[in-house]
Tab-separated table of C-alpha atoms in Angstrom:
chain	number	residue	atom	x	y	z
X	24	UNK	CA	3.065	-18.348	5.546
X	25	UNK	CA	3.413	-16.806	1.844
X	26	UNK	CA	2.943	-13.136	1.799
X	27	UNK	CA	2.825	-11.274	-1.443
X	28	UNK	CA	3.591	-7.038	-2.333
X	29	UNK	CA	1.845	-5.616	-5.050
X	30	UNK	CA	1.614	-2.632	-6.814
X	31	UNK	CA	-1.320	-1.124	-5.101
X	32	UNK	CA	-3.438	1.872	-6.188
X	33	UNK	CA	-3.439	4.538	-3.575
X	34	UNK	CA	-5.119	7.985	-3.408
X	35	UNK	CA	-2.848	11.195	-4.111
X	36	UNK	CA	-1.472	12.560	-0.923
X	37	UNK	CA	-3.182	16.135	-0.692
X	38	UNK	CA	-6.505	14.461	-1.378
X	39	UNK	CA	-6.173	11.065	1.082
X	40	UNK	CA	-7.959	12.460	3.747
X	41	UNK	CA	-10.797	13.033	1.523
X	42	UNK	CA	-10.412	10.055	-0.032
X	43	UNK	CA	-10.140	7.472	3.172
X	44	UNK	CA	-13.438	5.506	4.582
X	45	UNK	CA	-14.542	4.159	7.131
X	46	UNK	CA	-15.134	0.477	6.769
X	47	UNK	CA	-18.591	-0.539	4.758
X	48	UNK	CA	-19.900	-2.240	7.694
X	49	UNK	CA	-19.621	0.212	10.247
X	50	UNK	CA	-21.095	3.383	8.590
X	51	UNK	CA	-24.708	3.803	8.898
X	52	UNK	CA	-26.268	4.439	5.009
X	53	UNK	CA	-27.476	8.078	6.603
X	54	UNK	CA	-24.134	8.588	7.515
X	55	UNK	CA	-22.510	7.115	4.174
X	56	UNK	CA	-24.879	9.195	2.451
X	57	UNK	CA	-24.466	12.218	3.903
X	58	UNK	CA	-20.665	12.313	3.535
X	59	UNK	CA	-20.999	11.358	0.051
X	60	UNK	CA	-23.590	14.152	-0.938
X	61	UNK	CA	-20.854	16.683	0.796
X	62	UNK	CA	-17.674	14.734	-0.746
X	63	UNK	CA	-17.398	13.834	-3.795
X	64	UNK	CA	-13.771	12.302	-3.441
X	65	UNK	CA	-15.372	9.691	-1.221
X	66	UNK	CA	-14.117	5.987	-1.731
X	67	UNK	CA	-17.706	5.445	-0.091
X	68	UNK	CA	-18.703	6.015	-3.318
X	69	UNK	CA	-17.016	2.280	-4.317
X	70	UNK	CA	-17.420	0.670	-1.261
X	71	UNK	CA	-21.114	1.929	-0.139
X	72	UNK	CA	-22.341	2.714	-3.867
X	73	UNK	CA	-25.550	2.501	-2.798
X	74	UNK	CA	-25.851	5.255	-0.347
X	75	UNK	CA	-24.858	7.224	-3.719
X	76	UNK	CA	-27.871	5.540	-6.118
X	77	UNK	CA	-30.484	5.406	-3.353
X	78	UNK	CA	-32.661	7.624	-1.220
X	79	UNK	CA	-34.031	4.929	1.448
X	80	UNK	CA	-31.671	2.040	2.626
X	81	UNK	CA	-31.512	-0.884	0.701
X	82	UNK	CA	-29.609	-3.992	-0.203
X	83	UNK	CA	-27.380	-3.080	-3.617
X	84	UNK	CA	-28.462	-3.746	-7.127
X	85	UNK	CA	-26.437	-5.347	-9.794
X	86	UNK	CA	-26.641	-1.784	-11.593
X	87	UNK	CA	-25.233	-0.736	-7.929
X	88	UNK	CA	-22.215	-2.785	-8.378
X	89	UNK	CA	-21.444	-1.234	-11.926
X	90	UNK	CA	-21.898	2.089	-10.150
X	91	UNK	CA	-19.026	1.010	-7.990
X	92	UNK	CA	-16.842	-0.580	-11.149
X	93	UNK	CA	-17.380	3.011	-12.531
X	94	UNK	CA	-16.763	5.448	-9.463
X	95	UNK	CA	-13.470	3.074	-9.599
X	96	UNK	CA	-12.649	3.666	-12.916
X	97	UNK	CA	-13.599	7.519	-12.683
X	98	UNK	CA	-10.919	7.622	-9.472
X	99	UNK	CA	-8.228	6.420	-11.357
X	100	UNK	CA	-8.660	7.785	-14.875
X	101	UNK	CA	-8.964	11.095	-13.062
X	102	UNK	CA	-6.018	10.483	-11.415
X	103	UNK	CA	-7.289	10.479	-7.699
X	104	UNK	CA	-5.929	6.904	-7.166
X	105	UNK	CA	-2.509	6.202	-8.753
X	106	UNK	CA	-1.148	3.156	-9.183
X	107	UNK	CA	2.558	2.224	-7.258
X	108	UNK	CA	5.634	2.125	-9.431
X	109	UNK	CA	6.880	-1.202	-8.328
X	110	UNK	CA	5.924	-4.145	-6.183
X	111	UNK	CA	5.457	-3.097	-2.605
X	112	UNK	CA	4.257	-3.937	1.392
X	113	UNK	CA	2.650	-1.500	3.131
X	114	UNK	CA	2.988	-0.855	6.949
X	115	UNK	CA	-0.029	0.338	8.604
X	116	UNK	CA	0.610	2.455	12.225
X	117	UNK	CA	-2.346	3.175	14.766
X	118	UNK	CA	-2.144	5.182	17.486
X	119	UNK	CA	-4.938	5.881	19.465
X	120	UNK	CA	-4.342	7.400	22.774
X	121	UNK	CA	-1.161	5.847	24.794
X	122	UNK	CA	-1.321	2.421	22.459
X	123	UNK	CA	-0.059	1.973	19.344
X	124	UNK	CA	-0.365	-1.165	16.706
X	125	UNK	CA	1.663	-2.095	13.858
X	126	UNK	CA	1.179	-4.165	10.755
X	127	UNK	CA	2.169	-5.254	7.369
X	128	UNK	CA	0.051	-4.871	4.535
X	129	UNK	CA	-0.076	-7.492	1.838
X	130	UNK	CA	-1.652	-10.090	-0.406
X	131	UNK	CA	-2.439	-13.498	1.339
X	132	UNK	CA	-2.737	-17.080	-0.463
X	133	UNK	CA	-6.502	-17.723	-0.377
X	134	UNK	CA	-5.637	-21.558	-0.654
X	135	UNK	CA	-4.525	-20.541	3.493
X	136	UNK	CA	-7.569	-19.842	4.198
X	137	UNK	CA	-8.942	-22.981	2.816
X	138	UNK	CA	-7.032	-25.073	4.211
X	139	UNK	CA	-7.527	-23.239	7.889
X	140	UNK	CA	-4.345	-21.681	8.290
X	141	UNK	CA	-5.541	-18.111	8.262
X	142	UNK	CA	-8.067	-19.384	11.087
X	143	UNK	CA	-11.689	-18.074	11.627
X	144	UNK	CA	-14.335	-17.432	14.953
X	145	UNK	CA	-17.538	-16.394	12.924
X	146	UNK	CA	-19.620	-17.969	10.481
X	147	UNK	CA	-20.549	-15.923	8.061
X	148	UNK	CA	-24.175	-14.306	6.709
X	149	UNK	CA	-24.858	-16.151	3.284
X	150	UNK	CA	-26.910	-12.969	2.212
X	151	UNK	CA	-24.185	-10.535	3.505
X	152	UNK	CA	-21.041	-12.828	1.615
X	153	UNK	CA	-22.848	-12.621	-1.515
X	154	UNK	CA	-23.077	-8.947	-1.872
X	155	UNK	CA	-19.354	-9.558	-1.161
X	156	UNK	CA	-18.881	-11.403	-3.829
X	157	UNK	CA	-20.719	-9.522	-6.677
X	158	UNK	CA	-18.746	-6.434	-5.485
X	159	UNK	CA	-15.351	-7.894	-5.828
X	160	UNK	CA	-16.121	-9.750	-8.818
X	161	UNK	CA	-17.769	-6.802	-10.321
X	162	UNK	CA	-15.128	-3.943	-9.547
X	163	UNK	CA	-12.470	-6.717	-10.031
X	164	UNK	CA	-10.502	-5.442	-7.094
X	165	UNK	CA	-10.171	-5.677	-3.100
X	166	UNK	CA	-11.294	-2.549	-1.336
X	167	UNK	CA	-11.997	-2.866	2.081
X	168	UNK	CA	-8.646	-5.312	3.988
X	169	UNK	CA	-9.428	-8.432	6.443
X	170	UNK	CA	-7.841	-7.850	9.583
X	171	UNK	CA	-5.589	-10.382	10.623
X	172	UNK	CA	-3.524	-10.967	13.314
X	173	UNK	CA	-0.487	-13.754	14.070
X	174	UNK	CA	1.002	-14.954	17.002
X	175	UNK	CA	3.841	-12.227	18.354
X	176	UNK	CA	6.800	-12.714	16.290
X	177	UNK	CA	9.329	-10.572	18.097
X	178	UNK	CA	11.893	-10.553	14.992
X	179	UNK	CA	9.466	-9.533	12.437
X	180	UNK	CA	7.743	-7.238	14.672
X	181	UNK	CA	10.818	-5.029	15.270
X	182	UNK	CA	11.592	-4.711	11.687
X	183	UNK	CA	8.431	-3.572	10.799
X	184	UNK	CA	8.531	-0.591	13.649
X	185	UNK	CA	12.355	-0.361	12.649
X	186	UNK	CA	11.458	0.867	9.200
X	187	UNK	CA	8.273	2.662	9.931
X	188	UNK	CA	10.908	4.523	12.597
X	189	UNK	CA	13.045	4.928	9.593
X	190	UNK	CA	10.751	6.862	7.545
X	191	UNK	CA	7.958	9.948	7.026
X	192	UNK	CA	4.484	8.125	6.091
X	193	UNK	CA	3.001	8.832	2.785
X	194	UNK	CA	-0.185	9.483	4.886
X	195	UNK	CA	-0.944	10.597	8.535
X	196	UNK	CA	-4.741	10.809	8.908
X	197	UNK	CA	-6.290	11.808	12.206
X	198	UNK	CA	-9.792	10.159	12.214
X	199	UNK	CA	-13.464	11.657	14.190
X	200	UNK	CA	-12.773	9.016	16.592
X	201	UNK	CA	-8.646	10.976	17.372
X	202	UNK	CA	-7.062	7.638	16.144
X	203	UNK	CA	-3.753	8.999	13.851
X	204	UNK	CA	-3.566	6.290	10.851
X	205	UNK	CA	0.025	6.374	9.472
X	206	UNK	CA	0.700	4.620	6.722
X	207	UNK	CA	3.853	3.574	4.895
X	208	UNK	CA	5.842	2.501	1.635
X	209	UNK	CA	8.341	0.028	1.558
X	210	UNK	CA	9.528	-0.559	-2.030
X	211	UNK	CA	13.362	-1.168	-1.261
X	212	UNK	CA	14.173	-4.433	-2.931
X	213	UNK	CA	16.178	-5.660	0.106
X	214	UNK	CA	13.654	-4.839	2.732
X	215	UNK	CA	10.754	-6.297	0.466
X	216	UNK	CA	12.661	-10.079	0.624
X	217	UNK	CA	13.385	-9.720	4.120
X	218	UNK	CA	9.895	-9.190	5.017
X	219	UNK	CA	8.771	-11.485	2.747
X	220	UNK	CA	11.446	-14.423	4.099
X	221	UNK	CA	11.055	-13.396	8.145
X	222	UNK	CA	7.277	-14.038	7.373
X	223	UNK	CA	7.748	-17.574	6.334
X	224	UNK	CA	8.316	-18.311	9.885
X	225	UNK	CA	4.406	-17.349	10.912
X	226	UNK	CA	2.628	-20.858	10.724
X	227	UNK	CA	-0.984	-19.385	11.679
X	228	UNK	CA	-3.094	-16.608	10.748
X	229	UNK	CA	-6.160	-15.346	12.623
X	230	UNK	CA	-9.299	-13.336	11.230
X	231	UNK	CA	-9.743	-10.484	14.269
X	232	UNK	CA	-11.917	-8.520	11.509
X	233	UNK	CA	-13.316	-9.061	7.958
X	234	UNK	CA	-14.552	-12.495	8.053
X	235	UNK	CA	-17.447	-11.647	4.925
X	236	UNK	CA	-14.674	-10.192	2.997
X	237	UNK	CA	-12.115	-13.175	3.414
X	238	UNK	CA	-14.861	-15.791	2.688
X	239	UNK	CA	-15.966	-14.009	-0.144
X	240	UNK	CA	-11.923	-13.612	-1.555
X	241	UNK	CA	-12.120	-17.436	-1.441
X	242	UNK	CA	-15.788	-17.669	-3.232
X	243	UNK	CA	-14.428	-15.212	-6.399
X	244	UNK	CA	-10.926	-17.224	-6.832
X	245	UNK	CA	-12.911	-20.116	-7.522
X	246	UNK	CA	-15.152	-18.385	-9.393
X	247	UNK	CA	-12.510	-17.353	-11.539
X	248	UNK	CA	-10.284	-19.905	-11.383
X	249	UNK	CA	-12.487	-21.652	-13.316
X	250	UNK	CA	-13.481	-18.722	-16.061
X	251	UNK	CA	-10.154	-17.777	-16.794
X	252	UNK	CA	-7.290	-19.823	-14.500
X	253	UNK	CA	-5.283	-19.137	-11.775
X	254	UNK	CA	-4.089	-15.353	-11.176
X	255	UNK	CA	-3.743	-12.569	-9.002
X	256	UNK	CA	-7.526	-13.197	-7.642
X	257	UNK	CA	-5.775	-16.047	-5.600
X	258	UNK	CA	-4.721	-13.271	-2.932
X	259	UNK	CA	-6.631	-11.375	-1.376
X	260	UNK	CA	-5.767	-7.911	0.790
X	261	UNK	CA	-4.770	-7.585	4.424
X	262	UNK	CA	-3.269	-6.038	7.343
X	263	UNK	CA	-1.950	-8.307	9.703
X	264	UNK	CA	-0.807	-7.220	13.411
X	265	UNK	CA	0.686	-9.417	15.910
X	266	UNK	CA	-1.853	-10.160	18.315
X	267	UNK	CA	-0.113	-8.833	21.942
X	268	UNK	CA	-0.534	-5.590	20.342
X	269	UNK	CA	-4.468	-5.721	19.657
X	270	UNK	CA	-6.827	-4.229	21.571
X	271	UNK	CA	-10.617	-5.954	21.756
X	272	UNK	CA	-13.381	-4.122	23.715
X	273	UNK	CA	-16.448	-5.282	24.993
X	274	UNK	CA	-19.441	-5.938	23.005
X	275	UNK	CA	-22.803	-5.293	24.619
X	276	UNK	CA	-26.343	-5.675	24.234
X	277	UNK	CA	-29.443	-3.761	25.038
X	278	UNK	CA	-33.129	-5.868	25.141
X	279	UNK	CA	-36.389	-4.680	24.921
X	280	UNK	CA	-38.193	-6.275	27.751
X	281	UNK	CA	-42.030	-7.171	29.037
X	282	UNK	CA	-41.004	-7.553	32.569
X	283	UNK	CA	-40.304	-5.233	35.906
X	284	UNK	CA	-37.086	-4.972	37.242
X	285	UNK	CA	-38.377	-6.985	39.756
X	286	UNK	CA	-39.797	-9.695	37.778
X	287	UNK	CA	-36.426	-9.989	35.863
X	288	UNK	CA	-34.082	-10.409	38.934
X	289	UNK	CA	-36.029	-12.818	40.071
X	290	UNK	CA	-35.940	-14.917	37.236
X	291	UNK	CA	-32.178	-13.899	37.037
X	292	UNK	CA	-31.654	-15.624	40.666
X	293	UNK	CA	-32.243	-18.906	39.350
X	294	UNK	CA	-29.050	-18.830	37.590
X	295	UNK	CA	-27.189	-16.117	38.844
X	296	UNK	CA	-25.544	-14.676	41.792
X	297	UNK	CA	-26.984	-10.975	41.935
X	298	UNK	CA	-25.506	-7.876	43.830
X	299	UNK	CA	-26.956	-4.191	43.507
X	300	UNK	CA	-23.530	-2.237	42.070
X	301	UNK	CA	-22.394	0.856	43.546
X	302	UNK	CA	-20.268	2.214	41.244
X	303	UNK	CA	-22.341	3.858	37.945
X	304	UNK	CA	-22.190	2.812	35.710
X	305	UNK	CA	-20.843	-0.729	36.562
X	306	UNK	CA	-18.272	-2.056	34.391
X	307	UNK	CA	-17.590	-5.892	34.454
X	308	UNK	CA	-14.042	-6.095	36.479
X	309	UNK	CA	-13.643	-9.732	35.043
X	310	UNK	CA	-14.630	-12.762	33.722
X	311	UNK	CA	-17.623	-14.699	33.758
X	312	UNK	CA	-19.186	-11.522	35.535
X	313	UNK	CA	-21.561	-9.528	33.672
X	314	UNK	CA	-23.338	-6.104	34.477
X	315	UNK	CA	-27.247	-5.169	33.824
X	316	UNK	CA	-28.576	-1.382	33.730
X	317	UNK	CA	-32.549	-1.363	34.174
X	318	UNK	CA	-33.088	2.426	34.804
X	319	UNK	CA	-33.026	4.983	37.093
X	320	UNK	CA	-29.540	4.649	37.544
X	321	UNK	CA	-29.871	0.870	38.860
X	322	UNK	CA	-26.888	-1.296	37.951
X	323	UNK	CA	-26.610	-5.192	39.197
X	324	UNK	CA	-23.725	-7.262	39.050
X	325	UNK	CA	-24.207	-11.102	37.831
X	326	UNK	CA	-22.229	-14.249	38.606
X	327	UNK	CA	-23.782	-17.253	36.546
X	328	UNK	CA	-23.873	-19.864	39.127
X	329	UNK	CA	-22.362	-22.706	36.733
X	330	UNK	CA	-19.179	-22.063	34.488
X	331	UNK	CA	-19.277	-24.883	31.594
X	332	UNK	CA	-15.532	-26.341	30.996
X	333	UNK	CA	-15.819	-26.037	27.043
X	334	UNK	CA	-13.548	-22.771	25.761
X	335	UNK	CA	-16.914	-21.524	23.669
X	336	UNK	CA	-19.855	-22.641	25.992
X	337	UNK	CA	-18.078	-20.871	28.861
X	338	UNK	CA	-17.921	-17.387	26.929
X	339	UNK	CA	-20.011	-14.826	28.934
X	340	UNK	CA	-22.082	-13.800	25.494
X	341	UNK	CA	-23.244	-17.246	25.320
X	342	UNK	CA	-23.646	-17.555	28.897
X	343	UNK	CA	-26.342	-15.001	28.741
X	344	UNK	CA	-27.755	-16.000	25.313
X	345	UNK	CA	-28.231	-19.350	27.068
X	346	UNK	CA	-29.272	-18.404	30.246
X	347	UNK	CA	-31.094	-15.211	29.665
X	348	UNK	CA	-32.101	-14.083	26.514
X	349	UNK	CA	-33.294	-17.274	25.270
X	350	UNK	CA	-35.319	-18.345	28.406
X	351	UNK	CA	-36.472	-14.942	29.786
X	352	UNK	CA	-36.538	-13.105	26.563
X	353	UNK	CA	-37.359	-15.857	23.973
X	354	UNK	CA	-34.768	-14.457	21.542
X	355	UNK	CA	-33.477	-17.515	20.063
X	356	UNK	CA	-31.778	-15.493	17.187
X	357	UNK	CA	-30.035	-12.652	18.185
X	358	UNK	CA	-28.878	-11.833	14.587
X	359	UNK	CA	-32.375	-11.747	13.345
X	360	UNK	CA	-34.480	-10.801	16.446
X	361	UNK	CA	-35.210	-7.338	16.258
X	362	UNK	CA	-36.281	-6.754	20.327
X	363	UNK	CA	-31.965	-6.967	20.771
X	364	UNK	CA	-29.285	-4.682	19.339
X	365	UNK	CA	-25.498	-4.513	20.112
X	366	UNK	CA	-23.450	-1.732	21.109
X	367	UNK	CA	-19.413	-1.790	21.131
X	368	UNK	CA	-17.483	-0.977	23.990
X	369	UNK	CA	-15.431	2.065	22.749
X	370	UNK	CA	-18.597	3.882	22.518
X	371	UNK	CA	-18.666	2.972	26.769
X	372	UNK	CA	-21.783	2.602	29.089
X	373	UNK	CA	-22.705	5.929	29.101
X	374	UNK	CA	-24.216	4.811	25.841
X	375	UNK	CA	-26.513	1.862	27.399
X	376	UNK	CA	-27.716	4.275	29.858
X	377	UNK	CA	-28.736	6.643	27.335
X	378	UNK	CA	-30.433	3.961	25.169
X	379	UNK	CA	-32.264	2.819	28.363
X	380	UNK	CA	-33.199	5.915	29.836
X	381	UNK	CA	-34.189	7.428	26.534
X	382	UNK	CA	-36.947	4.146	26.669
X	383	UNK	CA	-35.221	3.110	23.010
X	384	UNK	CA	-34.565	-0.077	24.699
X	385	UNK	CA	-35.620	-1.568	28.527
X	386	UNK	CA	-32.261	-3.128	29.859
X	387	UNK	CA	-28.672	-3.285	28.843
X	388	UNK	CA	-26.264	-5.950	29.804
X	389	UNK	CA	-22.592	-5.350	30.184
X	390	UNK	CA	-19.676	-7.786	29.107
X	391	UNK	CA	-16.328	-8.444	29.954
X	392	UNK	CA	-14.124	-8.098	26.731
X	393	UNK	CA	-12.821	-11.633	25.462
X	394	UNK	CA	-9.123	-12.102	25.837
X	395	UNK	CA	-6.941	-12.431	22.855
X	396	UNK	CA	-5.882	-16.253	24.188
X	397	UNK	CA	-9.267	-17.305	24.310
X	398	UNK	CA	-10.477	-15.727	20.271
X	399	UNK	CA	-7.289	-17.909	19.265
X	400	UNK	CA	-7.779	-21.636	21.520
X	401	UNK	CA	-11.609	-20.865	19.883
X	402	UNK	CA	-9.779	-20.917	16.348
X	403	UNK	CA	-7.479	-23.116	17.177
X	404	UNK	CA	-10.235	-25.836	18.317
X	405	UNK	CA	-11.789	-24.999	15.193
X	406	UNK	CA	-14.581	-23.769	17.122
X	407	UNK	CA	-17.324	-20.512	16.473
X	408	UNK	CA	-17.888	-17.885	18.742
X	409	UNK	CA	-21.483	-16.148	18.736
X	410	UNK	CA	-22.340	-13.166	16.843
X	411	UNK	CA	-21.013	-10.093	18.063
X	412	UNK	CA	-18.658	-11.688	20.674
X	413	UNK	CA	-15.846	-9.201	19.959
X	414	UNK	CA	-15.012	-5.726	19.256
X	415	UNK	CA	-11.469	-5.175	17.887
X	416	UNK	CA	-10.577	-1.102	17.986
X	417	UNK	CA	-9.099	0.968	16.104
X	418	UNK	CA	-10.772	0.103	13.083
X	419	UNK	CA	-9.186	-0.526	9.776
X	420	UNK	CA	-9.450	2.679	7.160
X	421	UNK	CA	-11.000	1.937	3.637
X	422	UNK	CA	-9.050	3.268	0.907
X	423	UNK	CA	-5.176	3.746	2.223
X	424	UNK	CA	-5.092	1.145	-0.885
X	425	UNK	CA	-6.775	-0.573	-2.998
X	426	UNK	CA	-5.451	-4.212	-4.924
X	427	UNK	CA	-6.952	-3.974	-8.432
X	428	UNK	CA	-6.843	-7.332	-10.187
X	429	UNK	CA	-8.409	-7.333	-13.128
């Protein structure tokens, strides 16, 4: 697997904590706009433009995405983002709590991806991939990384760590959430090659995060390919972690419902095993067992009666699509229907209490997070996991740096 450095652009190092974002997609546009209106220094202001040219919500305009070309512009003639002297990787260190993750930062072949070497669990929104595209083609850079991981590699694992060990990062940014984001340089010539030659030995690449923003990579290098040849737009920006180091979380849902408590357990019982829980809140303690909250502090434990063999039929999120939300709920589109909304697990089930109890939603149903083994035989098969199947935490920053192609 070819891995590129590059001279990225990367905020000045009084102003990075300013400057760093979350990602686009997990930032309400309240939320975006609101840090925005009190921070000017914002890369928000690139990679949620239109939280800055809006009042009420809405999908960006083409004059959004020259907002964004400009803010970019503005950032660097101003000298907020400066531009690295020489060709380099980046190593990217999360700590969060007792567990740390570590991984390299580079430009990956987008011919990988189309061939289905860096491997993928999600389809992607058409609508959602587009606005994508117009960004990246429009600012003519990468802002926001896909998060990758590969299998453990335990060679090229410990010289990453040795040389983060080695040095002081550029940037340590402690985050609302108390995750510390350290970030590294590593311009020395020798240590560049070795990276770069250690990395050939990873055969396999796997999307854990980003899947819009990888699809959309491939989408502009043919695009451009064909306006102007091939280029620098044939890589696109990543962070890649070796996967025994990644942490995924569960990924729940909460339903608004028509039916008692009663009504819905027995319905439940034709396909499930069901137990009143006495621990609160009840967290799955495995596999193919999934936990409902209906109120009143009222937690059940369910055991679908019949496992199917296949790796993605036999996921517990499609479990219950197929045996609950579809039959008992009638949502047969959980992306679109709005009676269902998802909730990751690191904000815990505390959360689905409060969203049931507060009537915002009737009943919550608790999953079991999906292994790491199982997201990559679902790859591997060449398979798709359901929406919302997995939760991978800490989240990557927006903004550490930025690849600027064009």
């Amino acid at each position: 697997m070819e891995i590129r450095p590059f001279r990225g652009f990367r905020p000045r190092k009084e102003i990075a904590k300013k400057f760093v974002a979350k990602p686009y997609d997990v930032i309400s546009f309240l939320e975006a706009k609101e840090t925005i209106k009190n921070n000017p220094f914002s890369f928000l202001r690139v990679t949620r433009v239109e939280a800055e040219t809006h009042e009420i919500e809405m999908d960006p305009t083409p004059e959004d995405m020259e907002k964004a070309r400009k803010n970019l512009e503005k950032f660097i003639e101003d000298g907020i983002l400066i531009q690295e002297e020489k060709e380099a990787f980046y190593i990217y260190r999360q700590r969060m709590g007792d567990h740390t993750q570590t991984g390299i930062v580079a430009l990956f072949p987008v011919e990988e991806y189309k061939k289905g070497r860096i491997k993928k669990h999600e389809l992607t929104r058409k609508k959602k991939e587009e606005e994508r595209v117009q960004h990246i083609l429009k600012t003519r850079a990468h802002t926001g990384q896909v998060f990758l991981f590969y299998k453990a590699f335990e060679e090229f694992d410990k010289k990453l760590s040795e040389i983060a060990d080695s040095q002081e990062p550029v940037y340590r940014i402690r985050d609302d959430l108390d995750v510390v984001h350290e970030f590294f340089v590593v311009k020395n010539e020798n240590e560049v090659n070795e990276i770069k030659k250690l990395f050939e030995r990873v055969e396999e690449l796997y999307i854990a995060d980003g899947h819009h923003r990888a699809a959309a990579a491939a989408r502009v290098s043919d695009i451009l390919d064909e306006k102007i040849g091939k280029g620098p737009h044939n890589y696109f920006m990543a962070t890649a972690f070796p996967h025994n180091q990644l942490r995924i979380f569960d990924y729940n849902r909460v339903v608004k419902s028509h039916l008692t408590a009663e009504e819905l357990l027995e319905k439940l019982q034709e396909k499930f095993e069901t137990y009143r829980s006495y621990t609160v809140p009840a967290r799955p303690s495995r596999e193919h067992e999934i936990t409902m909250y209906v109120g009143n502090r009222k937690w059940y434990i369910l055991i679908p009666k019949k496992v199917p063999e296949d790796v993605v039929e036999s996921l517990d999120v499609n479990i219950l699509q197929r045996e609950v939300l579809e039959p008992i709920f009638g949502i047969s589109n959980p992306r679109e229907d709005e009676r269902i909304d998802f909730v990751g697990g690191i904000k815990g089930l505390c959360e689905l209490e409060r969203m049931v109890d507060k009537g915002e939603f009737d009943v919550a149903f608790a999953m079991y997070p999906v292994n790491i083994e199982t997201l990559m035989k679902v790859s591997d098969e060449g398979k798709i996991m359901p929406p919302k199947s997995t939760w991978f935490e800490p989240k990557l920053l927006s903004g550490l740096v930025v690849h600027v192609f064009g």
